[in-house]
């Protein structure tokens, strides 16, 4: 909701809002002069002309019930985003089970650094634009396109970027075939280009039979239109490599975020930025200046020789990619502090989560954050801990769980360790609390 608020506010719309949690994002919204009510109540809607809610709002929410009986238009967030995309002549919509936020942020970084006056909606904060949304005057919009409940099908798409397709949101899609069918519709709707991971079998299934003249491939291998070469991992998080286009050197660049997956993400961003009109030099410079989006391997700080990082990874494949990158950084031990998100995902992918988390040296789990769901099957974080060798679990009420996890990790981590909090809920609160406790311990 935050980038939508940023864009609409910049265009002069009067906004109000409500939430159930005090967060850094909420403070940023208030600083824009937007009134936000704490707690959701019928009276909050006032005389609004349009009421927009996220998919996380359950049908019995008092404010949503009042909204639907008020006579005002009531939209889910993706409907508003869809209407916004219709205002632009050239929309670059970034999809995929994993990596959407990073690649959307990379493209935005490149185009803004290039001086293009674009609009953007990103699922995480980008320091360059001081938030997750920006409203420009050109006809270019870069947008994160989420497949959850087919939301990305609401968007107007000029160029579709498909990073990968994996099993997720199975409570809605039921199986992988249905997910691929939805991505196929998304790609078929693209007016001008489909920029797709040529090494990902599911992504290529989604574009099979579509207009080949629109399809641009990227990936790790030379069989793609765009691919990396001469990869040289330097110290820490720095990797130098060449970006190749159709067998020829396009540019050389340096990436300052870790992980093999992020090299491919950078290649995807380069292909999309080239489509949007960025120069070769602009693409190289934009990638070199990129330091990650908020909550994507974001370093919170160090204390007592212990480093604390937060990452949004919440699917087994994302957790595996993040932890594989982390263990290559040379720390003494890697701690995975994971908050499972949604009961259905945790239950359906339980074995996959256990396998991914086991990459870390130490695993600590909070209770499951249900988000938009009600726990109808009785699944718990303890069930995941039982399948993950050596895992420690604090399956308590939400706030107590965060506090107990934070205290346990801060008391047991040692100099030279890396602590990575993982999840798309509010596990970053644990990252902040762990760092706070470490600072107290070593001050």
XYZ file of C-alpha atoms in Angstrom:
443
model
C 0.000 0.000 0.000
C 2.901 2.338 0.761
C 4.035 3.009 -2.847
C 0.419 3.574 -3.902
C 0.073 6.119 -1.105
C 3.314 7.812 -2.216
C 2.176 8.085 -5.833
C -1.393 9.209 -5.129
C -0.247 11.721 -2.511
C 2.240 13.218 -4.984
C -0.598 13.631 -7.484
C -2.668 15.629 -5.008
C -5.214 13.074 -3.795
C -6.384 13.349 -0.184
C -5.693 10.091 1.645
C -6.398 8.587 5.044
C -5.609 5.101 6.268
C -5.648 2.580 9.074
C -3.471 -0.258 10.304
C -3.097 -2.606 13.252
C 0.660 -2.269 13.778
C 2.971 0.641 14.389
C 5.782 0.263 11.853
C 8.560 2.264 10.254
C 6.482 2.404 7.064
C 3.509 3.776 8.972
C 5.670 6.525 10.426
C 6.845 7.410 6.924
C 3.229 7.664 5.739
C 2.368 9.983 8.628
C 5.400 12.128 7.842
C 3.884 12.698 4.397
C 0.940 14.359 6.169
C -1.437 11.430 5.695
C -3.647 10.719 8.745
C -3.466 7.051 9.797
C -5.738 5.537 12.438
C -4.445 2.772 14.685
C -6.935 -0.073 14.725
C -9.628 -0.731 12.158
C -13.096 0.545 13.002
C -16.205 1.362 11.005
C -15.929 5.098 11.626
C -12.463 5.298 10.037
C -13.847 5.337 6.490
C -15.567 8.717 6.986
C -16.914 10.100 3.710
C -14.281 8.528 1.448
C -15.088 8.303 -2.259
C -12.904 5.224 -2.733
C -11.838 2.643 -0.151
C -8.873 0.368 -0.917
C -7.872 -2.671 1.134
C -5.217 -5.364 0.877
C -5.880 -9.056 0.418
C -4.708 -9.511 4.007
C -7.940 -7.928 5.302
C -10.368 -10.703 6.267
C -14.097 -10.536 5.322
C -15.206 -10.048 8.944
C -13.061 -6.919 9.400
C -15.341 -4.208 10.835
C -13.896 -1.469 8.649
C -14.273 -3.547 5.487
C -17.869 -4.415 6.353
C -18.643 -0.733 6.892
C -16.874 0.160 3.633
C -19.004 -2.266 1.638
C -22.228 -0.896 3.088
C -21.195 2.767 2.719
C -22.075 3.184 -0.938
C -18.482 4.126 -1.799
C -16.359 2.208 -4.304
C -14.407 -0.587 -2.579
C -11.346 -2.042 -4.334
C -8.685 -4.565 -3.437
C -5.181 -3.107 -3.737
C -4.391 -4.796 -7.063
C -7.429 -3.151 -8.683
C -6.097 0.302 -7.815
C -2.641 -0.677 -9.054
C -4.228 -1.877 -12.292
C -5.954 1.455 -12.814
C -2.668 3.266 -12.141
C -0.832 1.198 -14.760
C -3.434 2.209 -17.356
C -2.231 5.807 -17.028
C 1.147 4.924 -18.578
C 2.048 4.100 -22.155
C 5.027 1.881 -21.316
C 4.645 -0.399 -18.296
C 7.395 -2.834 -17.334
C 5.819 -5.382 -14.990
C 8.192 -7.674 -13.109
C 6.825 -11.086 -12.143
C 8.163 -14.333 -10.714
C 7.870 -16.468 -7.611
C 11.188 -15.105 -6.344
C 13.216 -11.941 -6.886
C 10.493 -9.514 -7.975
C 11.361 -6.787 -5.515
C 15.098 -6.930 -6.153
C 14.745 -6.794 -9.939
C 12.061 -4.084 -9.844
C 14.370 -2.069 -7.600
C 17.372 -2.691 -9.878
C 15.477 -1.514 -12.972
C 14.255 1.551 -11.082
C 17.798 2.309 -9.881
C 19.145 2.088 -13.430
C 16.439 4.240 -15.025
C 16.411 6.911 -12.307
C 20.222 7.067 -12.301
C 20.015 7.451 -16.083
C 17.829 10.519 -15.542
C 14.583 9.059 -16.875
C 11.550 10.532 -15.106
C 9.785 7.249 -14.397
C 7.098 6.064 -12.008
C 7.634 2.912 -9.951
C 5.900 0.592 -7.512
C 8.307 -1.658 -5.604
C 7.621 -4.232 -2.891
C 10.477 -2.887 -0.775
C 12.154 0.410 -0.067
C 14.807 1.719 -2.437
C 17.130 4.286 -0.795
C 17.608 6.169 -4.063
C 13.916 7.164 -4.173
C 13.462 7.373 -0.370
C 10.646 4.828 -0.388
C 8.998 2.155 -2.481
C 7.099 4.374 -4.911
C 7.858 7.302 -7.167
C 5.664 9.361 -9.483
C 7.319 10.694 -12.624
C 6.117 12.597 -15.674
C 7.229 10.189 -18.420
C 5.091 7.363 -19.822
C 7.367 4.701 -18.244
C 6.206 2.794 -15.176
C 8.148 -0.028 -13.509
C 5.907 -2.210 -11.399
C 6.267 -5.283 -9.221
C 3.646 -7.746 -10.463
C 2.545 -10.346 -7.912
C 0.820 -13.547 -8.969
C -1.039 -13.966 -5.654
C -4.713 -14.649 -6.482
C -3.948 -13.613 -10.089
C -3.439 -9.993 -9.051
C -0.930 -9.407 -11.853
C -3.687 -10.009 -14.391
C -5.209 -6.676 -13.326
C -2.199 -4.779 -14.674
C -1.711 -3.173 -18.076
C 1.517 -4.686 -19.388
C 3.782 -3.398 -22.149
C 6.772 -5.568 -21.202
C 6.412 -8.611 -18.966
C 9.464 -9.820 -17.030
C 9.277 -13.432 -15.788
C 12.079 -14.331 -13.385
C 11.009 -17.871 -12.440
C 7.910 -19.920 -11.662
C 7.713 -22.192 -8.634
C 5.063 -23.750 -6.422
C 3.601 -21.092 -4.131
C 0.177 -19.800 -3.058
C -1.107 -23.351 -3.441
C -4.108 -22.512 -1.263
C -5.326 -20.564 -4.330
C -3.656 -22.168 -7.360
C -3.863 -25.794 -6.093
C -1.060 -27.012 -8.388
C 1.888 -25.917 -10.515
C -0.002 -26.280 -13.800
C -2.508 -23.633 -12.722
C 0.319 -21.281 -11.729
C 1.917 -21.683 -15.162
C -1.451 -21.029 -16.854
C -1.776 -17.723 -14.972
C 1.742 -16.650 -15.939
C 0.899 -17.546 -19.534
C -2.100 -15.170 -19.441
C 0.116 -12.471 -17.932
C 2.706 -12.882 -20.711
C 0.080 -13.092 -23.457
C -1.273 -9.707 -22.324
C 2.115 -8.005 -22.877
C 1.881 -5.621 -25.837
C 5.553 -5.350 -26.752
C 7.940 -7.742 -25.028
C 8.258 -10.766 -22.764
C 11.624 -10.904 -20.997
C 11.836 -14.445 -19.617
C 14.289 -16.686 -17.794
C 15.340 -19.076 -20.553
C 16.942 -21.466 -18.054
C 13.760 -21.906 -16.020
C 11.681 -24.776 -17.393
C 8.401 -23.571 -15.912
C 8.875 -20.040 -17.242
C 9.557 -21.360 -20.731
C 6.444 -23.542 -20.527
C 4.470 -20.380 -19.756
C 5.641 -18.613 -22.932
C 5.554 -21.638 -25.233
C 3.580 -20.839 -28.373
C 3.494 -17.069 -27.804
C 4.704 -14.626 -30.452
C 8.446 -15.402 -30.692
C 9.231 -11.900 -31.957
C 8.300 -10.524 -28.529
C 10.334 -12.993 -26.478
C 13.709 -12.025 -25.024
C 15.547 -14.592 -22.883
C 18.009 -14.132 -20.031
C 19.733 -16.575 -17.702
C 23.004 -18.115 -16.594
C 23.820 -19.913 -19.836
C 25.009 -18.795 -23.250
C 21.849 -20.157 -24.897
C 20.042 -16.991 -23.747
C 19.945 -13.563 -25.395
C 21.341 -12.076 -22.162
C 23.739 -13.862 -19.780
C 26.700 -13.187 -17.447
C 30.323 -14.034 -18.218
C 33.732 -13.723 -16.529
C 32.229 -13.729 -13.042
C 34.843 -12.648 -10.501
C 33.819 -12.785 -6.855
C 35.772 -10.203 -4.919
C 35.849 -9.715 -1.147
C 32.639 -9.558 0.880
C 29.520 -8.848 -1.131
C 31.240 -7.569 -4.270
C 31.130 -9.440 -7.607
C 32.457 -8.185 -10.944
C 31.130 -9.676 -14.189
C 30.353 -8.980 -17.812
C 26.832 -8.816 -19.205
C 26.626 -10.418 -22.625
C 23.961 -9.765 -25.270
C 23.629 -12.219 -28.145
C 27.196 -13.400 -27.743
C 28.795 -9.951 -27.564
C 29.954 -7.896 -24.587
C 27.220 -5.450 -23.612
C 28.852 -3.963 -20.506
C 31.009 -4.774 -17.496
C 29.684 -4.032 -14.033
C 30.106 -4.713 -10.322
C 27.326 -5.930 -8.051
C 27.353 -5.162 -4.321
C 24.822 -7.724 -3.108
C 25.705 -11.414 -2.649
C 24.400 -14.549 -4.300
C 24.444 -16.332 -7.658
C 20.745 -15.576 -8.016
C 21.423 -11.839 -7.871
C 23.838 -12.041 -10.817
C 20.978 -13.433 -12.892
C 18.638 -10.812 -11.403
C 21.066 -8.115 -12.578
C 21.106 -9.588 -16.093
C 17.290 -9.561 -16.140
C 17.301 -5.932 -14.990
C 19.804 -5.024 -17.702
C 17.603 -6.594 -20.384
C 14.539 -4.711 -19.119
C 16.421 -1.410 -18.797
C 17.778 -1.806 -22.332
C 14.198 -2.316 -23.538
C 13.215 0.907 -21.707
C 15.908 2.899 -23.475
C 18.714 3.072 -20.923
C 22.231 3.347 -22.315
C 24.933 0.722 -21.905
C 26.847 3.050 -19.592
C 23.692 3.872 -17.646
C 22.950 0.207 -17.029
C 26.488 -0.504 -15.801
C 26.456 2.573 -13.552
C 22.982 1.849 -12.177
C 23.865 -1.713 -11.205
C 27.152 -0.610 -9.622
C 25.324 1.954 -7.474
C 22.645 -0.527 -6.345
C 22.988 -1.654 -2.722
C 19.808 -3.690 -2.438
C 16.194 -2.976 -1.619
C 14.878 -2.779 1.927
C 14.635 -6.158 3.638
C 16.641 -7.876 0.884
C 19.804 -9.019 2.685
C 19.729 -5.653 4.414
C 22.483 -5.175 6.969
C 21.108 -3.775 10.221
C 24.442 -3.505 12.025
C 27.205 -5.166 14.023
C 27.902 -5.594 17.734
C 30.501 -7.699 19.486
C 31.786 -8.938 16.145
C 28.323 -10.285 15.270
C 26.593 -9.123 12.077
C 22.793 -8.844 11.835
C 21.081 -8.982 8.429
C 17.388 -9.095 7.504
C 15.917 -10.746 4.405
C 12.372 -11.017 3.059
C 12.806 -14.654 1.957
C 9.647 -16.589 2.849
C 9.528 -19.457 0.313
C 11.892 -22.456 0.563
C 13.635 -21.600 -2.718
C 14.216 -18.015 -1.563
C 15.472 -19.124 1.850
C 17.850 -21.599 0.203
C 19.226 -18.947 -2.168
C 19.729 -16.457 0.662
C 21.406 -18.959 3.002
C 23.611 -20.382 0.245
C 24.829 -16.840 -0.433
C 25.312 -16.233 3.301
C 27.453 -19.323 3.953
C 29.857 -18.268 1.184
C 30.641 -14.967 2.906
C 33.146 -16.511 5.329
C 31.427 -16.036 8.684
C 32.090 -18.400 11.582
C 28.469 -19.558 11.797
C 25.304 -18.545 9.956
C 22.140 -18.273 12.055
C 18.778 -18.559 10.291
C 16.049 -16.881 12.336
C 12.837 -17.683 10.481
C 9.250 -16.544 10.930
C 6.991 -18.863 8.872
C 4.323 -16.874 7.042
C 0.796 -18.242 6.460
C -0.403 -21.586 7.766
C -1.125 -23.058 4.329
C 2.341 -22.365 2.882
C 4.031 -23.739 6.003
C 2.025 -26.960 5.926
C 2.148 -27.588 2.180
C 5.899 -26.949 1.894
C 6.989 -28.205 5.326
C 9.699 -30.597 4.088
C 11.042 -28.015 1.632
C 11.299 -25.411 4.397
C 13.172 -27.864 6.635
C 15.652 -28.682 3.866
C 16.275 -25.007 3.020
C 16.740 -23.915 6.629
C 19.199 -26.756 7.247
C 21.739 -24.907 5.070
C 22.378 -22.655 8.074
C 24.541 -23.689 11.034
C 21.900 -22.722 13.571
C 18.112 -22.444 13.060
C 15.719 -20.585 15.342
C 11.974 -20.316 14.646
C 9.282 -17.932 15.817
C 5.614 -18.865 15.798
C 3.809 -18.806 12.439
C 2.470 -15.419 11.347
C -0.926 -16.238 9.855
C -1.324 -13.029 7.876
C -4.557 -13.268 5.911
C -5.302 -16.834 7.068
C -7.041 -18.664 9.903
C -5.318 -21.805 11.189
C -7.837 -24.501 10.284
C -5.465 -27.497 10.434
C -3.525 -26.848 13.642
C -0.135 -26.495 11.932
C 2.546 -24.965 14.183
C 6.131 -23.808 13.908
C 7.016 -26.677 16.226
C 6.104 -29.089 13.418
C 8.696 -27.387 11.210
C 11.261 -27.446 14.020
C 10.720 -31.192 14.425
C 11.734 -31.728 10.783
C 14.747 -29.377 10.950
C 17.738 -30.915 12.697
C 18.901 -28.898 15.678
C 16.229 -26.202 15.279
C 15.089 -24.255 18.334
C 11.492 -23.042 18.328
C 9.671 -20.482 20.464
C 6.061 -21.253 19.535
C 4.395 -18.637 21.718
C 2.063 -15.693 21.192
C 3.455 -13.342 18.558
C 5.118 -10.633 20.668
C 6.411 -13.116 23.249
C 7.810 -15.312 20.476
C 9.736 -12.401 18.922
C 11.179 -11.426 22.308
C 12.189 -14.978 23.289
C 13.848 -15.585 19.920
C 15.724 -12.290 20.158
C 17.004 -13.051 23.649
C 18.043 -16.602 22.785
C 19.987 -15.563 19.687
C 21.666 -12.572 21.337
C 22.736 -14.734 24.287
C 24.161 -17.566 22.170
C 25.672 -15.915 19.076
C 29.440 -15.428 19.100
C 31.939 -13.073 17.516
C 32.308 -13.859 13.822
C 28.723 -15.073 13.433
C 26.148 -13.836 10.910
C 22.506 -13.661 11.988
C 19.945 -13.589 9.161
C 16.295 -13.018 9.994
C 14.063 -14.505 7.285
C 10.398 -13.929 6.473
C 7.901 -11.557 4.880
C 6.018 -10.761 8.092
C 7.542 -8.643 10.846
C 10.539 -10.816 11.744
C 12.678 -7.740 11.080
C 11.498 -6.649 14.531
C 13.585 -9.535 15.856
C 16.579 -8.305 13.853
C 16.294 -4.870 15.452
C 15.742 -6.346 18.913
C 18.696 -8.751 18.560
C 20.974 -5.878 17.590
C 19.653 -3.818 20.489
C 20.382 -6.645 22.944
C 23.840 -7.239 21.458
C 24.656 -3.549 21.807
C 23.603 -3.698 25.462
C 25.669 -6.843 25.990
C 28.864 -5.510 24.429
C 28.667 -1.819 25.324
